[in-house]
Coordinates of C-alpha atoms in Angstrom, one line a residue:
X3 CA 58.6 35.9 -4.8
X4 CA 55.9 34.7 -7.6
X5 CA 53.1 33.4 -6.1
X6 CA 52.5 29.5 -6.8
X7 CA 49.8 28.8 -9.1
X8 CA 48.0 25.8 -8.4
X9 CA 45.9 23.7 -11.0
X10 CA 42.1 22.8 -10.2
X11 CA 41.9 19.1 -9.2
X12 CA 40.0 17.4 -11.9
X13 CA 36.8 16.0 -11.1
X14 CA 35.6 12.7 -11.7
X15 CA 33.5 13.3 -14.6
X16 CA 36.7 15.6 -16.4
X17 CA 39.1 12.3 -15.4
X18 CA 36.2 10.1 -16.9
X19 CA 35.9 12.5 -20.5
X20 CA 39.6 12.3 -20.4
X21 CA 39.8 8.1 -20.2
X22 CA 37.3 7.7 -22.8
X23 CA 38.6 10.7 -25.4
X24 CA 41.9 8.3 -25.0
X25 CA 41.2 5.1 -26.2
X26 CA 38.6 3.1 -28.1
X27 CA 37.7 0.0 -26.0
X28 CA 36.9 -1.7 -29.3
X29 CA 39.8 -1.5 -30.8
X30 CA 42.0 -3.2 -27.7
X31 CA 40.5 -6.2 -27.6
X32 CA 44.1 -7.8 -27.3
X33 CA 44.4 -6.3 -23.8
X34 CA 41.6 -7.8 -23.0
X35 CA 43.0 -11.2 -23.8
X36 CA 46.4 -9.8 -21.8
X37 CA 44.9 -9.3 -18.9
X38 CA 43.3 -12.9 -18.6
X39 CA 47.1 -14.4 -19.0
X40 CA 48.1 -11.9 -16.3
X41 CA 45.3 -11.9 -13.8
X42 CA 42.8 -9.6 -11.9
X43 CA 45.6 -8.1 -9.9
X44 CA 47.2 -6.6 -13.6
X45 CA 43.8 -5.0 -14.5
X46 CA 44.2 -0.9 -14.6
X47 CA 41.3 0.7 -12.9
X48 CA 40.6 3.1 -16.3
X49 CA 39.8 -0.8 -17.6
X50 CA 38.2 -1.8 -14.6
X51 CA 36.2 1.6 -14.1
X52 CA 35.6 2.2 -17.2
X53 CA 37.0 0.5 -20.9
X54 CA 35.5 -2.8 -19.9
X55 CA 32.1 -1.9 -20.5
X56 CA 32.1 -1.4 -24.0
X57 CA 32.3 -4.9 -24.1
X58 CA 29.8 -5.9 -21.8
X59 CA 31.9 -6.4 -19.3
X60 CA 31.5 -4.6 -15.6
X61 CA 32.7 -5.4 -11.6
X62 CA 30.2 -6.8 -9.5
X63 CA 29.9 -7.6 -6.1
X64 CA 31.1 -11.2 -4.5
X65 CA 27.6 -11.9 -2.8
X66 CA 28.5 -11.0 0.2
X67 CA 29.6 -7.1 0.1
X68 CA 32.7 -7.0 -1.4
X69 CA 32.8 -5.2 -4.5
X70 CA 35.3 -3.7 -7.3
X71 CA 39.1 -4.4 -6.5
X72 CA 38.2 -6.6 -3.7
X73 CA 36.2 -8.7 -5.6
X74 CA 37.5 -11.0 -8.7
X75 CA 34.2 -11.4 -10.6
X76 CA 32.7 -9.7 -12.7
X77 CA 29.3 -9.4 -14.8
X78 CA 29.3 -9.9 -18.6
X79 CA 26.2 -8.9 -20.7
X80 CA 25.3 -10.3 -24.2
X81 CA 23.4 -8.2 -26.6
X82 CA 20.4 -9.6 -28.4
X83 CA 18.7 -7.2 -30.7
X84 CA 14.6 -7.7 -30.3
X85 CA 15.9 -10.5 -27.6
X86 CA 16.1 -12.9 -30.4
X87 CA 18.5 -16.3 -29.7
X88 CA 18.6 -19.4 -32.3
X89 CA 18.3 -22.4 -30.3
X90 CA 21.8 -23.0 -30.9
X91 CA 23.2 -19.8 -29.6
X92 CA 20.9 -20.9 -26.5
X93 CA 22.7 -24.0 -26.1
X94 CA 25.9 -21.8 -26.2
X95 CA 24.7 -19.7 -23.7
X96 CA 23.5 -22.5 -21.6
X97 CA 26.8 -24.2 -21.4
X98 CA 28.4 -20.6 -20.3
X99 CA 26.4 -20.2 -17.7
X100 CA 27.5 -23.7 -16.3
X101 CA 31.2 -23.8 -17.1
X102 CA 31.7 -20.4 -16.1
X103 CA 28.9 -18.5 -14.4
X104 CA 27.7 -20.8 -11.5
X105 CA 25.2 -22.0 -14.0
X106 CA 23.0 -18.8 -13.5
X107 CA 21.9 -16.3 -16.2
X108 CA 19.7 -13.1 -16.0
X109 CA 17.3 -11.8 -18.8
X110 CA 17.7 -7.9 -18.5
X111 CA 14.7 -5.2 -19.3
X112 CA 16.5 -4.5 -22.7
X113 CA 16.0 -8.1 -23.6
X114 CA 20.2 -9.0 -23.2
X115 CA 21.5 -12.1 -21.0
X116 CA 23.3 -11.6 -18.4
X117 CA 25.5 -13.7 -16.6
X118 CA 27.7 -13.4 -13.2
X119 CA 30.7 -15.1 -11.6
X120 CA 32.7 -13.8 -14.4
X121 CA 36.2 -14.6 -13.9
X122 CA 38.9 -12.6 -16.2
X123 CA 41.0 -15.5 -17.0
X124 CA 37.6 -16.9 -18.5
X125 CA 36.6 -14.2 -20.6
X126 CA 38.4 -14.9 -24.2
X127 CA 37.1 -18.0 -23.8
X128 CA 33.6 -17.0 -23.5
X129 CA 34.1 -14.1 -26.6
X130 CA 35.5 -17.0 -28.4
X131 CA 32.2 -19.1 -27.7
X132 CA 29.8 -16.3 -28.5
X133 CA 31.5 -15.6 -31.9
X134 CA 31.6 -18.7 -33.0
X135 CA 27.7 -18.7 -32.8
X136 CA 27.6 -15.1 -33.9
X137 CA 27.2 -13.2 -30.6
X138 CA 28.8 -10.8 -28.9
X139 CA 28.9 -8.6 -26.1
X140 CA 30.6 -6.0 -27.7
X141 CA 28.3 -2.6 -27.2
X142 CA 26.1 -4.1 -24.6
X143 CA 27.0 -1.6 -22.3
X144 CA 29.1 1.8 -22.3
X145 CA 28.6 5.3 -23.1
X146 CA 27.2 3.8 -26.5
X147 CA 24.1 3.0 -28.2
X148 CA 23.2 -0.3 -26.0
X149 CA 21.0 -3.0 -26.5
X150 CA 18.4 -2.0 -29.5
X151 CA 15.3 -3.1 -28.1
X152 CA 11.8 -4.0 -29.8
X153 CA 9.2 -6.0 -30.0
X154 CA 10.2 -10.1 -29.6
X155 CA 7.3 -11.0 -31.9
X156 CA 8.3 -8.6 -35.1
X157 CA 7.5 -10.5 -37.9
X158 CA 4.9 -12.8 -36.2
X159 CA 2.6 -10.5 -34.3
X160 CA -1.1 -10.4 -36.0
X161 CA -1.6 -6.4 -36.2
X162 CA 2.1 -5.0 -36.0
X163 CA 2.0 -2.1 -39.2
X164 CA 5.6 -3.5 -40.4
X165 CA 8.3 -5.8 -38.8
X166 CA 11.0 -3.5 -37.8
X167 CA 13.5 -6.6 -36.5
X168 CA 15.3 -5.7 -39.9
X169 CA 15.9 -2.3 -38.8
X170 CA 17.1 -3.0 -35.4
X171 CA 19.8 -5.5 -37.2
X172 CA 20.5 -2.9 -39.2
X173 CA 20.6 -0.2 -36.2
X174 CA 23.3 -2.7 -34.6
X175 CA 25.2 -3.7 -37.5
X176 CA 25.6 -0.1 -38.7
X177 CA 25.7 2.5 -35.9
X178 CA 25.6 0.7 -32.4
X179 CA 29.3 -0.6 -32.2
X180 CA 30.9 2.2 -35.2
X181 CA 33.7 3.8 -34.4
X182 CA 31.9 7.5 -34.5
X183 CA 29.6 6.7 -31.8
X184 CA 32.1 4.9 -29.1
X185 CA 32.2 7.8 -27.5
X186 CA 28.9 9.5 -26.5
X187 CA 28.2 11.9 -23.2
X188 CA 26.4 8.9 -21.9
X189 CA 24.3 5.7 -23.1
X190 CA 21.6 6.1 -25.2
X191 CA 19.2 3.6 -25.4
X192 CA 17.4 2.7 -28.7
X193 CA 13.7 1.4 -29.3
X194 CA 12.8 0.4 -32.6
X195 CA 9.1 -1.5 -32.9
X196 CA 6.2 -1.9 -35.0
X197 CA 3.8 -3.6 -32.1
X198 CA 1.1 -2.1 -31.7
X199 CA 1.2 -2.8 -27.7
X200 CA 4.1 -0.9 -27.5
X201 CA 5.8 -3.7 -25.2
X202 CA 9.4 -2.2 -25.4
X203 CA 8.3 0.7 -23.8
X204 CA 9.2 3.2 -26.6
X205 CA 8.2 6.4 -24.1
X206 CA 11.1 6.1 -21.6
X207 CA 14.1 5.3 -24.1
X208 CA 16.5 7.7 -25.0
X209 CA 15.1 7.6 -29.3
X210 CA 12.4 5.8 -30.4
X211 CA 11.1 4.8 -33.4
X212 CA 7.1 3.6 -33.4
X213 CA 5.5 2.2 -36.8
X214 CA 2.6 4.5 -37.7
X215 CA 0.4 5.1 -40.9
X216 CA 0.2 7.9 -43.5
X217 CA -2.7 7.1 -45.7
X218 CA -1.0 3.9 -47.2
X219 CA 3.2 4.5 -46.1
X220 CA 3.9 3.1 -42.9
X221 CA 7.0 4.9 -41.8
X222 CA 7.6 5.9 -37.7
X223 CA 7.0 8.0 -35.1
X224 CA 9.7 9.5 -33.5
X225 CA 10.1 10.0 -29.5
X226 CA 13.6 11.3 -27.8
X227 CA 14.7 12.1 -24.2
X228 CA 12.6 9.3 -22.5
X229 CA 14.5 8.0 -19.6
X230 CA 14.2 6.9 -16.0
X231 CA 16.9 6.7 -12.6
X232 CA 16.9 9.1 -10.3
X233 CA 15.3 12.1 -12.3
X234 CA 12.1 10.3 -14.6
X235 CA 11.4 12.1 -17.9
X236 CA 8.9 10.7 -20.3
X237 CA 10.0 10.7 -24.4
X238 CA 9.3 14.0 -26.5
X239 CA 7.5 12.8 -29.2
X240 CA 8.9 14.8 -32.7
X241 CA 6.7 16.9 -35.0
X242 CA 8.2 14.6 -37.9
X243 CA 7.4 11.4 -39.9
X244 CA 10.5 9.0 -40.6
X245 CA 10.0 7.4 -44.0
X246 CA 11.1 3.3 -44.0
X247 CA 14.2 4.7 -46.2
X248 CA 14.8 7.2 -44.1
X249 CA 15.7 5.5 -41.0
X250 CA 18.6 4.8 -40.5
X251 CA 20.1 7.9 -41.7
X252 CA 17.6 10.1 -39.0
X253 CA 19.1 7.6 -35.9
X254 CA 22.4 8.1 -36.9
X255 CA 21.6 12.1 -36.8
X256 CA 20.4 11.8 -34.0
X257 CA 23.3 9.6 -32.4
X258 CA 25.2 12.6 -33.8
X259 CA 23.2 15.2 -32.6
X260 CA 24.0 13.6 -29.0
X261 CA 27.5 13.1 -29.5
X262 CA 28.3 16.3 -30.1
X263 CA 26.5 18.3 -27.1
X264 CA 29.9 18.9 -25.1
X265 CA 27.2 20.7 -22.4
X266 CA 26.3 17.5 -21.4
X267 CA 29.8 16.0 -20.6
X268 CA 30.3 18.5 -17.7
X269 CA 28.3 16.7 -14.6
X270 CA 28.2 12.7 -15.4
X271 CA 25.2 12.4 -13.3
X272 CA 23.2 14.5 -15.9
X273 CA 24.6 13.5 -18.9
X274 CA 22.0 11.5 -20.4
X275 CA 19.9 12.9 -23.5
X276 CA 16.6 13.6 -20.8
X277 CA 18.7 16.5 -19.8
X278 CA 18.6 18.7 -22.9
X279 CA 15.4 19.0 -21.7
X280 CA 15.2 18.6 -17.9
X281 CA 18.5 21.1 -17.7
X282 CA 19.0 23.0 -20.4
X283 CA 15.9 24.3 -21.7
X284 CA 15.3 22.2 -25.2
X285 CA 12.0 21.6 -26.2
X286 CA 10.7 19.0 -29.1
X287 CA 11.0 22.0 -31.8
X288 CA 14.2 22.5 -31.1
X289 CA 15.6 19.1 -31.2
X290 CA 13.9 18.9 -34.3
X291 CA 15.3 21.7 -35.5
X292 CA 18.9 20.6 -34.5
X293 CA 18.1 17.2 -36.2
X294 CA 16.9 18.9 -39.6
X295 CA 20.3 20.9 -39.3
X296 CA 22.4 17.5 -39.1
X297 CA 20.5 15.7 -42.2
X298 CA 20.3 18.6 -44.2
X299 CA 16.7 18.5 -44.9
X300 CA 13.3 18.4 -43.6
X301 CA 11.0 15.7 -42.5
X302 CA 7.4 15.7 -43.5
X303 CA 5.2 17.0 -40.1
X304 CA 4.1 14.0 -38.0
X305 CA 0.5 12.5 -38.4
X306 CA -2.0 11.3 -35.2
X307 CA -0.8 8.3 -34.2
X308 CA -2.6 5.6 -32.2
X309 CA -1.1 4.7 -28.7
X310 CA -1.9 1.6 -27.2
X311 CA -4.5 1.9 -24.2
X312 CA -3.1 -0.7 -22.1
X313 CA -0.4 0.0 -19.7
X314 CA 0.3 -4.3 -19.6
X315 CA 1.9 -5.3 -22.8
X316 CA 3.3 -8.4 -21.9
X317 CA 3.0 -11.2 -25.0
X318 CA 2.3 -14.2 -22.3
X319 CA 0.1 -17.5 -23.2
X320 CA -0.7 -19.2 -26.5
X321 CA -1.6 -16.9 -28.8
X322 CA -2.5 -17.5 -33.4
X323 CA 0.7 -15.9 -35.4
X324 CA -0.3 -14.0 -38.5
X325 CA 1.6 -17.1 -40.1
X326 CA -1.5 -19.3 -40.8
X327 CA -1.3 -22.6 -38.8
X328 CA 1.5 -21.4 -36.1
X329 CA 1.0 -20.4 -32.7
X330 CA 3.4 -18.5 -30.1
X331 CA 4.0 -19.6 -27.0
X332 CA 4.9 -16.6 -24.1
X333 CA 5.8 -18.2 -20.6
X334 CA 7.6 -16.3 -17.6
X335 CA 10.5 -16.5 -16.3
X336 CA 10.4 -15.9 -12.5
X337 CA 12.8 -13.2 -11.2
X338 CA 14.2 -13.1 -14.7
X339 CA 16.5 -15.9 -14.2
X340 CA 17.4 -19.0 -15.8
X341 CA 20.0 -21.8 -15.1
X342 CA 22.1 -23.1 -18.2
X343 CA 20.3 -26.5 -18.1
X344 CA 17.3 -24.7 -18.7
X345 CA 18.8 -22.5 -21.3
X346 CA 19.6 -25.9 -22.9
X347 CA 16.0 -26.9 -22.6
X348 CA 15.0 -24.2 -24.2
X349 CA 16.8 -24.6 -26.9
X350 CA 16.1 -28.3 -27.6
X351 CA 11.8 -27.7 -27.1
X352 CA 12.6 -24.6 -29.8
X353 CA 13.9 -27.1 -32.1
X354 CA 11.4 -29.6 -31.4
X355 CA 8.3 -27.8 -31.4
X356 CA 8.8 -24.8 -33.5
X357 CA 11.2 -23.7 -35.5
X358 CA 14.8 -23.1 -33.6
X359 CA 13.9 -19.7 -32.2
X360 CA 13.4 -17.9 -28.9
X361 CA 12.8 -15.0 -27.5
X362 CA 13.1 -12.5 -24.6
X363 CA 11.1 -9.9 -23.5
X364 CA 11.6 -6.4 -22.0
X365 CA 9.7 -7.7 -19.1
X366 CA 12.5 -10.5 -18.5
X367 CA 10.2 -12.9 -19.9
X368 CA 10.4 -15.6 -23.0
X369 CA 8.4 -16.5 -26.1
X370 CA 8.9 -19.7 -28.3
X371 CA 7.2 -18.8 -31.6
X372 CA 6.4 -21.0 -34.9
X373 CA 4.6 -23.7 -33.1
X374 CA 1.9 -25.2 -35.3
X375 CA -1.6 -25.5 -33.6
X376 CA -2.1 -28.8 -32.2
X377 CA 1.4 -28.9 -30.3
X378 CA 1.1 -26.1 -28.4
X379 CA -0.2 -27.7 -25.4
X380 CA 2.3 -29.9 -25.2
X381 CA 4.7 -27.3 -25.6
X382 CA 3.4 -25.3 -22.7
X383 CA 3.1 -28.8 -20.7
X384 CA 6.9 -28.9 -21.2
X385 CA 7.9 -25.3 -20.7
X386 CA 5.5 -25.8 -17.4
X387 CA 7.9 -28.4 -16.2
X388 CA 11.4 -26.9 -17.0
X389 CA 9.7 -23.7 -14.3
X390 CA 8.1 -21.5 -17.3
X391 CA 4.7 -21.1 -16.8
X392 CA 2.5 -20.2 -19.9
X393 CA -1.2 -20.2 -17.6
X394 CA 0.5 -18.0 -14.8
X395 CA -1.0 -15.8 -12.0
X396 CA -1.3 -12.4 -12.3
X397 CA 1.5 -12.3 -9.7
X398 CA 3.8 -14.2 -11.6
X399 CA 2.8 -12.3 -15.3
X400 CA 3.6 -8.6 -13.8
X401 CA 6.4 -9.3 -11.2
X402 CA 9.6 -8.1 -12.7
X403 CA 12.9 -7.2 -11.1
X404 CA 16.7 -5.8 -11.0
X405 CA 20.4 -7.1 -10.3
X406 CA 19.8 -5.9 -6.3
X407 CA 22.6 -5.6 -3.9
X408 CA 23.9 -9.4 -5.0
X409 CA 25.8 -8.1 -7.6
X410 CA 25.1 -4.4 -8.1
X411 CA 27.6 -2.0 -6.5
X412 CA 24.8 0.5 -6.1
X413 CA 22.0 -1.7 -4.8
X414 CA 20.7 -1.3 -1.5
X415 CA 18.6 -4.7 -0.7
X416 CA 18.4 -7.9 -2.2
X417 CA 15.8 -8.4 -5.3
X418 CA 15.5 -11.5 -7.1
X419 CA 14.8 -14.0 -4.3
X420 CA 12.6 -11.3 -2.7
X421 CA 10.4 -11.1 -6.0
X422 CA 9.9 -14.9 -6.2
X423 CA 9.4 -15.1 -2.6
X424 CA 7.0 -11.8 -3.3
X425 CA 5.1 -14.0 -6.0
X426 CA 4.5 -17.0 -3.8
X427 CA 3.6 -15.5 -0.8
X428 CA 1.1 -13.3 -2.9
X429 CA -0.5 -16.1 -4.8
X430 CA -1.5 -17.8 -1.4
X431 CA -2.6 -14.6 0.1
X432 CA -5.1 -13.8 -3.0
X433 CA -5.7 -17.1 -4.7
X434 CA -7.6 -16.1 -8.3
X435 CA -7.2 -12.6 -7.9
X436 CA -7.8 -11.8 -11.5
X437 CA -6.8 -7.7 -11.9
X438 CA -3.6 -7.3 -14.5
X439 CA -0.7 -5.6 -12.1
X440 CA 2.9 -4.8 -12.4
X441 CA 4.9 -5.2 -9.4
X442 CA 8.5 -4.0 -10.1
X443 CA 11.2 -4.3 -7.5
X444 CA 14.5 -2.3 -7.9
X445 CA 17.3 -2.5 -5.7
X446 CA 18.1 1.4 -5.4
X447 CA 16.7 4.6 -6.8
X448 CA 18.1 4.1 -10.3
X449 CA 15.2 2.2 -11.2
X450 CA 16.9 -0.5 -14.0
X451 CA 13.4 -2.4 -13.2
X452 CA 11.4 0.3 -14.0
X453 CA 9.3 0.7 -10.6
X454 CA 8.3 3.9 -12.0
X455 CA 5.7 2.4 -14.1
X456 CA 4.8 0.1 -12.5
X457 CA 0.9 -0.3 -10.4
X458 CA 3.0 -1.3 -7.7
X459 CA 6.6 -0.1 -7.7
X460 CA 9.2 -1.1 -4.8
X461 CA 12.7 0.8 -4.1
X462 CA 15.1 -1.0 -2.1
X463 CA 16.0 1.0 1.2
X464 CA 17.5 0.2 4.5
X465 CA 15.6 0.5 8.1
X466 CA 16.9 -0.2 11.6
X467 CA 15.1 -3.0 13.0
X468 CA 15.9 -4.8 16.2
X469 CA 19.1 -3.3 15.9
X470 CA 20.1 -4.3 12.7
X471 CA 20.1 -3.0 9.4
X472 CA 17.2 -5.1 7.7
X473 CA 16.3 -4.6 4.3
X474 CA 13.3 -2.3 3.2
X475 CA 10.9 -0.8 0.6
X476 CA 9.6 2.1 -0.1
X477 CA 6.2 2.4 -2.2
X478 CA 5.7 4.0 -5.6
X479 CA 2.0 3.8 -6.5
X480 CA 0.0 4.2 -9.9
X481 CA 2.5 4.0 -12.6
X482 CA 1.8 3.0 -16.1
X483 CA 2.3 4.0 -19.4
X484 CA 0.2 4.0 -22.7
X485 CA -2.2 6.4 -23.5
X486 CA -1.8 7.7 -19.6
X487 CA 1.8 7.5 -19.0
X488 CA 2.2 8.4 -15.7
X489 CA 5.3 8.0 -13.4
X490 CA 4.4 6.3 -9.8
X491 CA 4.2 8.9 -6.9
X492 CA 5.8 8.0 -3.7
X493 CA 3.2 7.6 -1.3
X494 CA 5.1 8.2 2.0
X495 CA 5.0 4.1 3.3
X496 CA 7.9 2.1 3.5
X497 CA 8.4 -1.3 5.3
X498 CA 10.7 -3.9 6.3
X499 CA 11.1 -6.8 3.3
X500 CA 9.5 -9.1 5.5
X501 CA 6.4 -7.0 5.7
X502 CA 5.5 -6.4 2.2
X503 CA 3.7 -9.1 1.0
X504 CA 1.3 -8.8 4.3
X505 CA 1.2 -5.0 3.2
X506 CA 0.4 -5.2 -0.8
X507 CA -2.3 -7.8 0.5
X508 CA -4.0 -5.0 2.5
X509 CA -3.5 -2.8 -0.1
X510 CA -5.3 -5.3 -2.9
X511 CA -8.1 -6.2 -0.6
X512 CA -8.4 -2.4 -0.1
X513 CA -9.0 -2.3 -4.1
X514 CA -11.3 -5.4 -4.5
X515 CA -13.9 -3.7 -1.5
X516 CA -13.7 -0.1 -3.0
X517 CA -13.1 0.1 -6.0
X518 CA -15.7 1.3 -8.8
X519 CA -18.0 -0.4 -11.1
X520 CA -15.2 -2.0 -13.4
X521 CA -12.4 0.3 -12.3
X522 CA -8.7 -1.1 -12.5
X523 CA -6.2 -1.3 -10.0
X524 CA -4.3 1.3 -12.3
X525 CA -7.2 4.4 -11.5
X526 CA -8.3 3.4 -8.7
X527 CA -4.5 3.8 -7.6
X528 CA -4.8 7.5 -9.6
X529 CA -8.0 8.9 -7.5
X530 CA -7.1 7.8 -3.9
X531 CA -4.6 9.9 -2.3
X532 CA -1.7 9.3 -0.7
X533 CA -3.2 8.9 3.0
X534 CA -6.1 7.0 1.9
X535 CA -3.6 4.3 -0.1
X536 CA -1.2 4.6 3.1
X537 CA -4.3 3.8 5.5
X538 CA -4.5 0.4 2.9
X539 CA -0.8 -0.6 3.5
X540 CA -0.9 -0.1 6.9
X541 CA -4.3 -1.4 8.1
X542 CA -5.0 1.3 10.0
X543 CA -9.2 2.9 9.2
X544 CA -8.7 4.2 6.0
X545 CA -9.9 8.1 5.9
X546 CA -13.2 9.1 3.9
X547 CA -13.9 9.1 0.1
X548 CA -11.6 6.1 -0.6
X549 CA -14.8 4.1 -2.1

């Protein structure tokens, strides 16, 4: 009798390959439309799972646990190249996020709004709204090129070597939602800037592209493999100078170069581009080389570059344009969040006091720019009563955040109330404390809130207390980035949520009595150790050599 041969069960990442290789997203946009006639209940789980995101859309949780299937919202995400709005695409977004997102949207680290409370019978609507203001949230998320980030203030920021907003458009228009490119191994996330503060964080994103100066060209830099989550890499800076004019042609090689590398498509939870590296034994030469293959010629060697000293890049307060006459005006945005009526305000002080624009930030903050001099005080006077302050605490400037467990199928405890909460509690404990800090607060390991470079960096966890499962944080200590990029360290403390403010209080007062001359929080984080930075959370006598 033959024996029985018996195929191998195919794993989730082959079943995953297999979905996408099937169908462009893009190009069924009238199933989309289906689906909101038909209801949640009609929705295939290869659309749920998978198809939706390449327009933005994803499942999210119903506030209270349930998530996927069970649960009939969803999230939708708007990209926003540089994080740049019109005032009236912010009225637009305004009035979707009260007629059909429990008037509550999210500014993201790679400056896109988000909102929640999706439901799918609501979605053509909402496409129908964004396009008719010339948004979309068509490649906002995906195994795409997502959300091309850069500096909010290209074009406008005193020092920048060229304004590279053009070629971010460009970037988008071209490459990010082409057909070629819908299906990549993974995401791959795209910086594009010409600040010189570096405040879209060019050294953890996937490529980036940072201005730089060759006797009198200014062309770019070029940085690939950067990326956070559960394994941290920093970028691999190229041996290679990217004329202007040469652009656009090296990032499409390079979304090329990543599309084709079928090694990565075998394990989905090492599939990003960091893993040529991390895995598989690439190094800068050789990505180069690959790259040089692809565009059938060389690029001149790279030249020293500048990179910026300060690991807080945040464009916050009033602050001269290098348009004579106009100011900017950077305010935060606590936990990221807005309501729709203050989208709407925003949008009507744009138009009233400069000149129809806004702007978010990868810190999940917003700018208002071409505001001539004398009304920028009343500008922050009204920004400071819709809840954007302009003259913040250091709290409030370096507190940033993720989804959390609200929304997010992977998040482990709660984030955005817990960082304003965080914020207040910190600003009574340590009234005027004056140090520039960045306290990021993620909801899980993946880090979307980048604790890893962050002074203070939180990861959500779960402890048994009373017993009951409470909500707790671990901390990561002594990120930053800039000329000492440096991922945070886990420092072997983790509390309950409740306890943390009480804990980074002991830990700050630690800092103010020890540390050295005019040291920052940032080194004196670097030279204490792990048990001597514990012995600060904790209270307990802190060991020798700490001061």
């Amino acid at each position: 009798m033959a024996s029985v041969v018996t195929a191998p069960k195919e794993t989730k990442t082959e079943k995953k390959e297999r979905i996408k290789s099937a169908k462009n997203p893009w190009e069924a946009l009238d199933e989309i439309r289906h689906f909101a006639l038909t209801g949640r209940d009609s929705i295939p789980e290869e659309w749920a799972s998978t198809y939706f995101k390449w327009w933005g859309i994803s499942t999210q949780g119903d506030g209270h646990g349930a998530v996927g299937k069970t649960s009939p919202y969803f999230m939708l995400r708007v990209g926003l190249p540089n994080g740049r709005m019109t005032a009236r695409q912010a009225m637009v977004a305004g009035q979707i996020a009260r007629q059909f997102a429990r008037d509550r949207a999210a500014i993201t680290v790679r400056q896109t709004l988000q909102f929640h409370w999706i439901m799918i019978e609501s979605i053509p609507q909402i496409f129908d709204a964004l396009h008719s203001v010339g948004l979309s949230s068509k490649g906002a998320s995906g195994d795409v090129p997502v959300g091309i980030t850069g500096c909010p203030l290209a074009g406008l920021l005193p020092g920048e070597m060229i304004d590279s907003s053009p070629l971010a458009a460009e970037i988008t228009r071209e490459l990010a939602t082409h057909a070629a490119f819908y299906n990549l191994p993974r995401k791959l996330k795209i910086s594009v800037t010409g600040c010189p503060a570096w405040c879209s964080h060019p050294e953890v994103n996937d490529l980036s592209l940072t201005a730089i100066r060759r006797g009198e060209e200014v062309g770019y830099s070029i940085r690939v493999g950067g990326g956070l989550s559960r394994e941290p890499h920093p970028a691999v800076r190229l041996n290679a100078f990217v004329p202007q004019s040469k652009a656009l042609e090296v990032v499409r090689a390079v979304m090329e170069l990543f599309r084709r590398q079928d090694s990565l498509r075998q394990r989905r939870e090492q599939a990003r581009m960091k893993y040529l590296f991390l895995k598989q034994g690439w190094t800068a030469d050789r990505f180069l080389a690959e790259l040089e293959s692809i565009l059938g010629y060389r690029l001149d060697p790279g030249v020293p570059e500048v990179i910026p000293d300060k690991a807080h890049r945040e464009h916050l307060g009033v602050h001269p344009q290098k348009q004579p006459g106009l100011d900017f005006v950077g305010a935060t945005v606590p936990g990221g969040e807005l309501t729709g009526s203050q989208l709407a305000a925003l949008a009507e002080l744009a138009d009233k006091f400069g000149s129809g624009a806004v702007r978010f930030t990868p810190s999940q903050n917003l700018i208002l720019p071409d505001v001539p001099h004398g009304n920028s005080s009343r500008l922050s006077q009204e920004l400071e009563q819709q809840g954007f302050m302009v003259e913040a605490s250091q709290f409030c400037k370096g507190a940033m955040s993720c989804t959390g467990r609200e929304f997010c199928k992977f998040g482990i405890a709660e984030t955005k109330s817990f960082t304003r909460q965080l914020v207040r509690d910190l600003e009574g404990r340590l009234p005027g404390f004056a140090h520039p800090l960045r306290i990021n607060v993620t909801g899980c390991g993946n880090g979307c809130a980048h604790h890893h470079l962050a002074d203070i960096g939180l990861e959500g966890k779960k402890i048994r207390q009373n017993g009951e499962m409470q909500d707790a944080f671990s901390f990561r200590l002594g990120g930053a980035v800039g000329q000492e990029t440096r991922l945070s360290r886990l420092v072997g403390y983790q509390c309950a949520a409740d306890a943390v403010p009480a804990a980074i209080e002991r830990l700050l007062r630690g800092f103010l009595q020890h540390r050295r001359d005019e040291e920052s929080l940032h080194d004196f984080l670097t030279r204490s150790s792990n048990e001597q930075l514990c012995s600060l959370l904790t209270g307990e006598p802190a060991p020798p050599d700490v001061a």
